[in-house]
Amino acid sequence: MTETTATPGQRADMVRNRRLLLDAATAAFAECGVDVSMGEIAQRAGLAKGTVFRHFASKEDLLAAIMLQLLDRLTSTADRLVDADDAATALHEFMTAGVEVLAADRAFCEVIGRPSLQLAQVRSAIERLGEIAETLTARAREQGTIRSDVTGMDIVLLLGGIHQTAAPLLDEQPQVWRRYLELTFDGLRATNARSLPHPPSRRLPSAESD
């Protein structure tokens, strides 16, 4: 049996089509949420519906690929900031980038808890984000600019909390999340801080655990 391999031109087409699909799906899910059909995504990308399924066997696979892109973007932002001289400013910039992603992308919040979150690559990316968030947070703690009991997982979870607080107003006031980010960050500062009860786990719970 002769094995058929893709030519360089075919591989380039495959890469281009995957990029078109990811871009189209990212825009569609961000605007409309995760209920957008695979057919609409194919139409937006200018490709046949069958091409979508050649690259992504299911919508969950497509959502996972987009989730990985967003997590990688946030992790790259944190990596860039980790050696900044002013750790509190770096942490603030990371939180700003995180809430900005959530406010601009409906699918990011909707995908939490779906099966795609349980894929090993996605879980690994989330853990990596938690680790780098802890590094940023630890540096700010060491500099004495934020509370001594704030953890990296606190920061990751607060990103969603800030977005959810602002969510009812975002259609009319798309930047209102910045108000709640500043209110939250003021609560993280070391000045006049009281001890926090019930520290969260360093890991998000798996959907499989009861």
PDB file of C-alpha atoms in Angstrom:
ATOM      1  CA  MET A   1       0.000   0.000   0.000  1.00  0.00           C
ATOM      2  CA  THR A   2       1.439   3.331  -1.076  1.00  0.00           C
ATOM      3  CA  GLU A   3       1.343   6.112   1.530  1.00  0.00           C
ATOM      4  CA  THR A   4       0.241   9.454   0.160  1.00  0.00           C
ATOM      5  CA  THR A   5       1.852  12.542   1.651  1.00  0.00           C
ATOM      6  CA  ALA A   6       0.822  16.136   1.184  1.00  0.00           C
ATOM      7  CA  THR A   7       2.902  18.254  -1.156  1.00  0.00           C
ATOM      8  CA  PRO A   8       4.309  21.592   0.101  1.00  0.00           C
ATOM      9  CA  GLY A   9       1.510  23.366  -1.791  1.00  0.00           C
ATOM     10  CA  GLN A  10      -1.147  21.182  -0.194  1.00  0.00           C
ATOM     11  CA  ARG A  11       0.349  21.705   3.252  1.00  0.00           C
ATOM     12  CA  ALA A  12       0.320  25.476   2.692  1.00  0.00           C
ATOM     13  CA  ASP A  13      -3.367  25.281   1.713  1.00  0.00           C
ATOM     14  CA  MET A  14      -4.132  23.258   4.836  1.00  0.00           C
ATOM     15  CA  VAL A  15      -2.375  25.819   7.049  1.00  0.00           C
ATOM     16  CA  ARG A  16      -4.171  28.686   5.281  1.00  0.00           C
ATOM     17  CA  ASN A  17      -7.573  27.019   5.577  1.00  0.00           C
ATOM     18  CA  ARG A  18      -7.057  26.250   9.259  1.00  0.00           C
ATOM     19  CA  ARG A  19      -6.105  29.876   9.861  1.00  0.00           C
ATOM     20  CA  LEU A  20      -9.190  31.092   7.954  1.00  0.00           C
ATOM     21  CA  LEU A  21     -11.417  28.789   9.990  1.00  0.00           C
ATOM     22  CA  LEU A  22      -9.915  29.802  13.324  1.00  0.00           C
ATOM     23  CA  ASP A  23     -10.199  33.498  12.481  1.00  0.00           C
ATOM     24  CA  ALA A  24     -13.799  33.119  11.296  1.00  0.00           C
ATOM     25  CA  ALA A  25     -14.790  30.984  14.276  1.00  0.00           C
ATOM     26  CA  THR A  26     -13.092  33.306  16.768  1.00  0.00           C
ATOM     27  CA  ALA A  27     -15.006  36.302  15.368  1.00  0.00           C
ATOM     28  CA  ALA A  28     -18.311  34.417  15.189  1.00  0.00           C
ATOM     29  CA  PHE A  29     -18.108  32.972  18.700  1.00  0.00           C
ATOM     30  CA  ALA A  30     -16.950  36.315  20.137  1.00  0.00           C
ATOM     31  CA  GLU A  31     -19.935  38.109  18.590  1.00  0.00           C
ATOM     32  CA  CYS A  32     -22.666  35.504  19.031  1.00  0.00           C
ATOM     33  CA  GLY A  33     -21.523  32.918  21.574  1.00  0.00           C
ATOM     34  CA  VAL A  34     -20.960  29.212  21.116  1.00  0.00           C
ATOM     35  CA  ASP A  35     -24.280  28.414  19.424  1.00  0.00           C
ATOM     36  CA  VAL A  36     -22.994  29.530  16.013  1.00  0.00           C
ATOM     37  CA  SER A  37     -23.249  26.612  13.570  1.00  0.00           C
ATOM     38  CA  MET A  38     -20.284  25.032  11.826  1.00  0.00           C
ATOM     39  CA  GLY A  39     -21.998  25.898   8.540  1.00  0.00           C
ATOM     40  CA  GLU A  40     -21.980  29.605   9.363  1.00  0.00           C
ATOM     41  CA  ILE A  41     -18.325  29.414  10.331  1.00  0.00           C
ATOM     42  CA  ALA A  42     -17.511  27.769   6.987  1.00  0.00           C
ATOM     43  CA  GLN A  43     -19.463  30.493   5.180  1.00  0.00           C
ATOM     44  CA  ARG A  44     -17.636  33.245   7.034  1.00  0.00           C
ATOM     45  CA  ALA A  45     -14.314  31.604   6.170  1.00  0.00           C
ATOM     46  CA  GLY A  46     -15.290  31.226   2.513  1.00  0.00           C
ATOM     47  CA  LEU A  47     -14.799  27.460   2.667  1.00  0.00           C
ATOM     48  CA  ALA A  48     -16.946  24.369   2.219  1.00  0.00           C
ATOM     49  CA  LYS A  49     -18.558  22.928   5.367  1.00  0.00           C
ATOM     50  CA  GLY A  50     -16.653  19.677   4.813  1.00  0.00           C
ATOM     51  CA  THR A  51     -13.386  21.578   5.115  1.00  0.00           C
ATOM     52  CA  VAL A  52     -14.305  22.541   8.673  1.00  0.00           C
ATOM     53  CA  PHE A  53     -14.697  18.909   9.683  1.00  0.00           C
ATOM     54  CA  ARG A  54     -11.454  17.907   7.993  1.00  0.00           C
ATOM     55  CA  HIS A  55      -9.652  20.239  10.383  1.00  0.00           C
ATOM     56  CA  PHE A  56     -11.932  19.973  13.445  1.00  0.00           C
ATOM     57  CA  ALA A  57     -13.926  16.803  14.054  1.00  0.00           C
ATOM     58  CA  SER A  58     -16.455  18.605  16.247  1.00  0.00           C
ATOM     59  CA  LYS A  59     -17.408  22.009  17.558  1.00  0.00           C
ATOM     60  CA  GLU A  60     -15.743  21.067  20.851  1.00  0.00           C
ATOM     61  CA  ASP A  61     -12.433  20.599  19.025  1.00  0.00           C
ATOM     62  CA  LEU A  62     -12.833  23.995  17.385  1.00  0.00           C
ATOM     63  CA  LEU A  63     -13.705  25.654  20.696  1.00  0.00           C
ATOM     64  CA  ALA A  64     -10.686  24.006  22.298  1.00  0.00           C
ATOM     65  CA  ALA A  65      -8.397  25.391  19.585  1.00  0.00           C
ATOM     66  CA  ILE A  66      -9.777  28.892  20.125  1.00  0.00           C
ATOM     67  CA  MET A  67      -9.534  28.534  23.904  1.00  0.00           C
ATOM     68  CA  LEU A  68      -5.883  27.568  23.506  1.00  0.00           C
ATOM     69  CA  GLN A  69      -5.227  30.669  21.405  1.00  0.00           C
ATOM     70  CA  LEU A  70      -6.759  32.940  24.041  1.00  0.00           C
ATOM     71  CA  LEU A  71      -4.963  31.226  26.923  1.00  0.00           C
ATOM     72  CA  ASP A  72      -1.666  31.404  25.045  1.00  0.00           C
ATOM     73  CA  ARG A  73      -2.233  35.117  24.454  1.00  0.00           C
ATOM     74  CA  LEU A  74      -2.761  35.751  28.174  1.00  0.00           C
ATOM     75  CA  THR A  75       0.195  33.578  29.124  1.00  0.00           C
ATOM     76  CA  SER A  76       2.418  35.440  26.649  1.00  0.00           C
ATOM     77  CA  THR A  77       1.290  38.735  28.199  1.00  0.00           C
ATOM     78  CA  ALA A  78       2.188  37.461  31.664  1.00  0.00           C
ATOM     79  CA  ASP A  79       5.554  36.130  30.459  1.00  0.00           C
ATOM     80  CA  ARG A  80       6.350  39.559  29.029  1.00  0.00           C
ATOM     81  CA  LEU A  81       5.512  41.263  32.321  1.00  0.00           C
ATOM     82  CA  VAL A  82       7.106  38.862  34.778  1.00  0.00           C
ATOM     83  CA  ASP A  83      10.430  40.702  35.017  1.00  0.00           C
ATOM     84  CA  ALA A  84       8.993  44.223  35.175  1.00  0.00           C
ATOM     85  CA  ASP A  85      10.516  46.452  37.864  1.00  0.00           C
ATOM     86  CA  ASP A  86       7.108  47.488  39.243  1.00  0.00           C
ATOM     87  CA  ALA A  87       5.365  44.207  40.009  1.00  0.00           C
ATOM     88  CA  ALA A  88       2.044  45.787  40.990  1.00  0.00           C
ATOM     89  CA  THR A  89       1.842  47.681  37.702  1.00  0.00           C
ATOM     90  CA  ALA A  90       2.695  44.463  35.859  1.00  0.00           C
ATOM     91  CA  LEU A  91      -0.043  42.573  37.702  1.00  0.00           C
ATOM     92  CA  HIS A  92      -2.522  45.340  36.916  1.00  0.00           C
ATOM     93  CA  GLU A  93      -1.583  45.189  33.234  1.00  0.00           C
ATOM     94  CA  PHE A  94      -2.053  41.411  33.212  1.00  0.00           C
ATOM     95  CA  MET A  95      -5.483  41.713  34.813  1.00  0.00           C
ATOM     96  CA  THR A  96      -6.435  44.416  32.333  1.00  0.00           C
ATOM     97  CA  ALA A  97      -5.486  42.147  29.427  1.00  0.00           C
ATOM     98  CA  GLY A  98      -7.431  39.267  30.949  1.00  0.00           C
ATOM     99  CA  VAL A  99     -10.689  41.124  31.534  1.00  0.00           C
ATOM    100  CA  GLU A 100     -10.374  42.769  28.124  1.00  0.00           C
ATOM    101  CA  VAL A 101     -10.339  39.302  26.514  1.00  0.00           C
ATOM    102  CA  LEU A 102     -13.433  38.269  28.463  1.00  0.00           C
ATOM    103  CA  ALA A 103     -15.325  41.470  27.710  1.00  0.00           C
ATOM    104  CA  ALA A 104     -14.628  41.151  23.980  1.00  0.00           C
ATOM    105  CA  ASP A 105     -15.326  37.432  23.655  1.00  0.00           C
ATOM    106  CA  ARG A 106     -18.657  35.914  24.710  1.00  0.00           C
ATOM    107  CA  ALA A 107     -17.471  32.404  23.890  1.00  0.00           C
ATOM    108  CA  PHE A 108     -14.567  32.486  26.358  1.00  0.00           C
ATOM    109  CA  CYS A 109     -16.961  32.563  29.315  1.00  0.00           C
ATOM    110  CA  GLU A 110     -19.551  30.263  27.752  1.00  0.00           C
ATOM    111  CA  VAL A 111     -16.984  27.546  27.046  1.00  0.00           C
ATOM    112  CA  ILE A 112     -16.058  27.166  30.726  1.00  0.00           C
ATOM    113  CA  GLY A 113     -17.407  23.851  31.937  1.00  0.00           C
ATOM    114  CA  ARG A 114     -17.915  22.403  28.462  1.00  0.00           C
ATOM    115  CA  PRO A 115     -16.207  19.123  27.490  1.00  0.00           C
ATOM    116  CA  SER A 116     -13.512  21.007  25.548  1.00  0.00           C
ATOM    117  CA  LEU A 117     -12.185  22.317  28.864  1.00  0.00           C
ATOM    118  CA  GLN A 118     -11.341  18.753  29.854  1.00  0.00           C
ATOM    119  CA  LEU A 119      -8.979  18.174  26.932  1.00  0.00           C
ATOM    120  CA  ALA A 120      -5.428  17.668  28.190  1.00  0.00           C
ATOM    121  CA  GLN A 121      -4.021  20.536  26.119  1.00  0.00           C
ATOM    122  CA  VAL A 122      -6.586  22.985  27.464  1.00  0.00           C
ATOM    123  CA  ARG A 123      -6.135  21.888  31.065  1.00  0.00           C
ATOM    124  CA  SER A 124      -2.370  22.179  30.672  1.00  0.00           C
ATOM    125  CA  ALA A 125      -2.718  25.708  29.251  1.00  0.00           C
ATOM    126  CA  ILE A 126      -4.969  26.730  32.157  1.00  0.00           C
ATOM    127  CA  GLU A 127      -2.472  25.349  34.666  1.00  0.00           C
ATOM    128  CA  ARG A 128       0.347  27.222  32.910  1.00  0.00           C
ATOM    129  CA  LEU A 129      -1.665  30.441  33.116  1.00  0.00           C
ATOM    130  CA  GLY A 130      -2.241  29.839  36.829  1.00  0.00           C
ATOM    131  CA  GLU A 131       1.470  29.267  37.382  1.00  0.00           C
ATOM    132  CA  ILE A 132       2.570  32.451  35.634  1.00  0.00           C
ATOM    133  CA  ALA A 133      -0.195  34.400  37.421  1.00  0.00           C
ATOM    134  CA  GLU A 134       1.197  33.109  40.713  1.00  0.00           C
ATOM    135  CA  THR A 135       4.692  34.268  39.700  1.00  0.00           C
ATOM    136  CA  LEU A 136       3.389  37.771  38.930  1.00  0.00           C
ATOM    137  CA  THR A 137       1.414  37.843  42.168  1.00  0.00           C
ATOM    138  CA  ALA A 138       4.337  36.570  44.265  1.00  0.00           C
ATOM    139  CA  ARG A 139       6.585  39.353  42.986  1.00  0.00           C
ATOM    140  CA  ALA A 140       3.984  41.973  43.920  1.00  0.00           C
ATOM    141  CA  ARG A 141       3.626  40.388  47.377  1.00  0.00           C
ATOM    142  CA  GLU A 142       7.396  40.431  47.840  1.00  0.00           C
ATOM    143  CA  GLN A 143       7.520  44.122  46.951  1.00  0.00           C
ATOM    144  CA  GLY A 144       4.826  44.779  49.561  1.00  0.00           C
ATOM    145  CA  THR A 145       2.462  46.433  47.106  1.00  0.00           C
ATOM    146  CA  ILE A 146      -0.398  43.934  47.350  1.00  0.00           C
ATOM    147  CA  ARG A 147      -1.834  41.965  50.254  1.00  0.00           C
ATOM    148  CA  SER A 148       0.372  39.193  51.592  1.00  0.00           C
ATOM    149  CA  ASP A 149      -2.413  36.591  51.317  1.00  0.00           C
ATOM    150  CA  VAL A 150      -3.419  37.136  47.686  1.00  0.00           C
ATOM    151  CA  THR A 151      -2.651  34.175  45.416  1.00  0.00           C
ATOM    152  CA  GLY A 152      -2.280  33.713  41.685  1.00  0.00           C
ATOM    153  CA  MET A 153      -5.489  31.663  41.619  1.00  0.00           C
ATOM    154  CA  ASP A 154      -7.269  34.580  43.321  1.00  0.00           C
ATOM    155  CA  ILE A 155      -6.149  36.734  40.400  1.00  0.00           C
ATOM    156  CA  VAL A 156      -7.262  34.260  37.730  1.00  0.00           C
ATOM    157  CA  LEU A 157     -10.698  33.847  39.336  1.00  0.00           C
ATOM    158  CA  LEU A 158     -11.120  37.590  39.832  1.00  0.00           C
ATOM    159  CA  LEU A 159     -10.789  38.134  36.083  1.00  0.00           C
ATOM    160  CA  GLY A 160     -14.066  36.302  35.548  1.00  0.00           C
ATOM    161  CA  GLY A 161     -15.652  37.999  38.538  1.00  0.00           C
ATOM    162  CA  ILE A 162     -14.865  41.464  37.228  1.00  0.00           C
ATOM    163  CA  HIS A 163     -16.276  40.570  33.826  1.00  0.00           C
ATOM    164  CA  GLN A 164     -19.469  39.086  35.275  1.00  0.00           C
ATOM    165  CA  THR A 165     -20.009  42.185  37.422  1.00  0.00           C
ATOM    166  CA  ALA A 166     -19.811  44.434  34.379  1.00  0.00           C
ATOM    167  CA  ALA A 167     -21.586  42.054  31.956  1.00  0.00           C
ATOM    168  CA  PRO A 168     -25.128  43.509  32.300  1.00  0.00           C
ATOM    169  CA  LEU A 169     -23.812  46.937  31.241  1.00  0.00           C
ATOM    170  CA  LEU A 170     -21.358  45.985  28.500  1.00  0.00           C
ATOM    171  CA  ASP A 171     -23.722  46.392  25.532  1.00  0.00           C
ATOM    172  CA  GLU A 172     -24.283  50.063  26.354  1.00  0.00           C
ATOM    173  CA  GLN A 173     -21.001  50.723  28.193  1.00  0.00           C
ATOM    174  CA  PRO A 174     -18.360  48.426  26.674  1.00  0.00           C
ATOM    175  CA  GLN A 175     -15.566  49.901  28.802  1.00  0.00           C
ATOM    176  CA  VAL A 176     -17.387  49.877  32.143  1.00  0.00           C
ATOM    177  CA  TRP A 177     -15.411  46.779  33.229  1.00  0.00           C
ATOM    178  CA  ARG A 178     -12.457  49.092  33.782  1.00  0.00           C
ATOM    179  CA  ARG A 179     -14.329  50.669  36.710  1.00  0.00           C
ATOM    180  CA  TYR A 180     -14.700  47.301  38.433  1.00  0.00           C
ATOM    181  CA  LEU A 181     -11.128  46.352  37.645  1.00  0.00           C
ATOM    182  CA  GLU A 182      -9.910  49.463  39.469  1.00  0.00           C
ATOM    183  CA  LEU A 183     -12.269  48.816  42.386  1.00  0.00           C
ATOM    184  CA  THR A 184     -10.994  45.229  42.620  1.00  0.00           C
ATOM    185  CA  PHE A 185      -7.346  46.183  42.316  1.00  0.00           C
ATOM    186  CA  ASP A 186      -7.703  48.748  45.083  1.00  0.00           C
ATOM    187  CA  GLY A 187      -8.910  45.855  47.259  1.00  0.00           C
ATOM    188  CA  LEU A 188      -5.744  43.926  46.431  1.00  0.00           C
ATOM    189  CA  ARG A 189      -3.427  46.649  47.664  1.00  0.00           C
ATOM    190  CA  ALA A 190      -1.578  46.086  50.929  1.00  0.00           C
ATOM    191  CA  THR A 191      -2.758  49.275  52.678  1.00  0.00           C
ATOM    192  CA  ASN A 192      -5.241  48.688  55.522  1.00  0.00           C
ATOM    193  CA  ALA A 193      -5.861  45.108  54.385  1.00  0.00           C
ATOM    194  CA  ARG A 194      -7.681  42.640  56.637  1.00  0.00           C
ATOM    195  CA  SER A 195      -6.952  38.910  56.539  1.00  0.00           C
ATOM    196  CA  LEU A 196      -8.909  37.020  53.858  1.00  0.00           C
ATOM    197  CA  PRO A 197     -10.801  33.839  54.814  1.00  0.00           C
ATOM    198  CA  HIS A 198     -11.176  30.668  52.744  1.00  0.00           C
ATOM    199  CA  PRO A 199      -8.204  30.776  50.315  1.00  0.00           C
ATOM    200  CA  PRO A 200      -9.096  29.080  46.987  1.00  0.00           C
ATOM    201  CA  SER A 201      -7.397  25.984  45.650  1.00  0.00           C
ATOM    202  CA  ARG A 202      -4.446  26.594  43.343  1.00  0.00           C
ATOM    203  CA  ARG A 203      -6.240  24.551  40.686  1.00  0.00           C
ATOM    204  CA  LEU A 204      -9.666  24.876  39.139  1.00  0.00           C
ATOM    205  CA  PRO A 205     -11.872  21.842  39.865  1.00  0.00           C
ATOM    206  CA  SER A 206     -12.298  19.276  37.125  1.00  0.00           C
ATOM    207  CA  ALA A 207     -15.804  18.837  35.736  1.00  0.00           C
ATOM    208  CA  GLU A 208     -15.358  15.114  36.368  1.00  0.00           C
ATOM    209  CA  SER A 209     -14.932  15.510  40.136  1.00  0.00           C
ATOM    210  CA  ASP A 210     -17.980  15.425  42.406  1.00  0.00           C
TER     211      ASP A 210
END
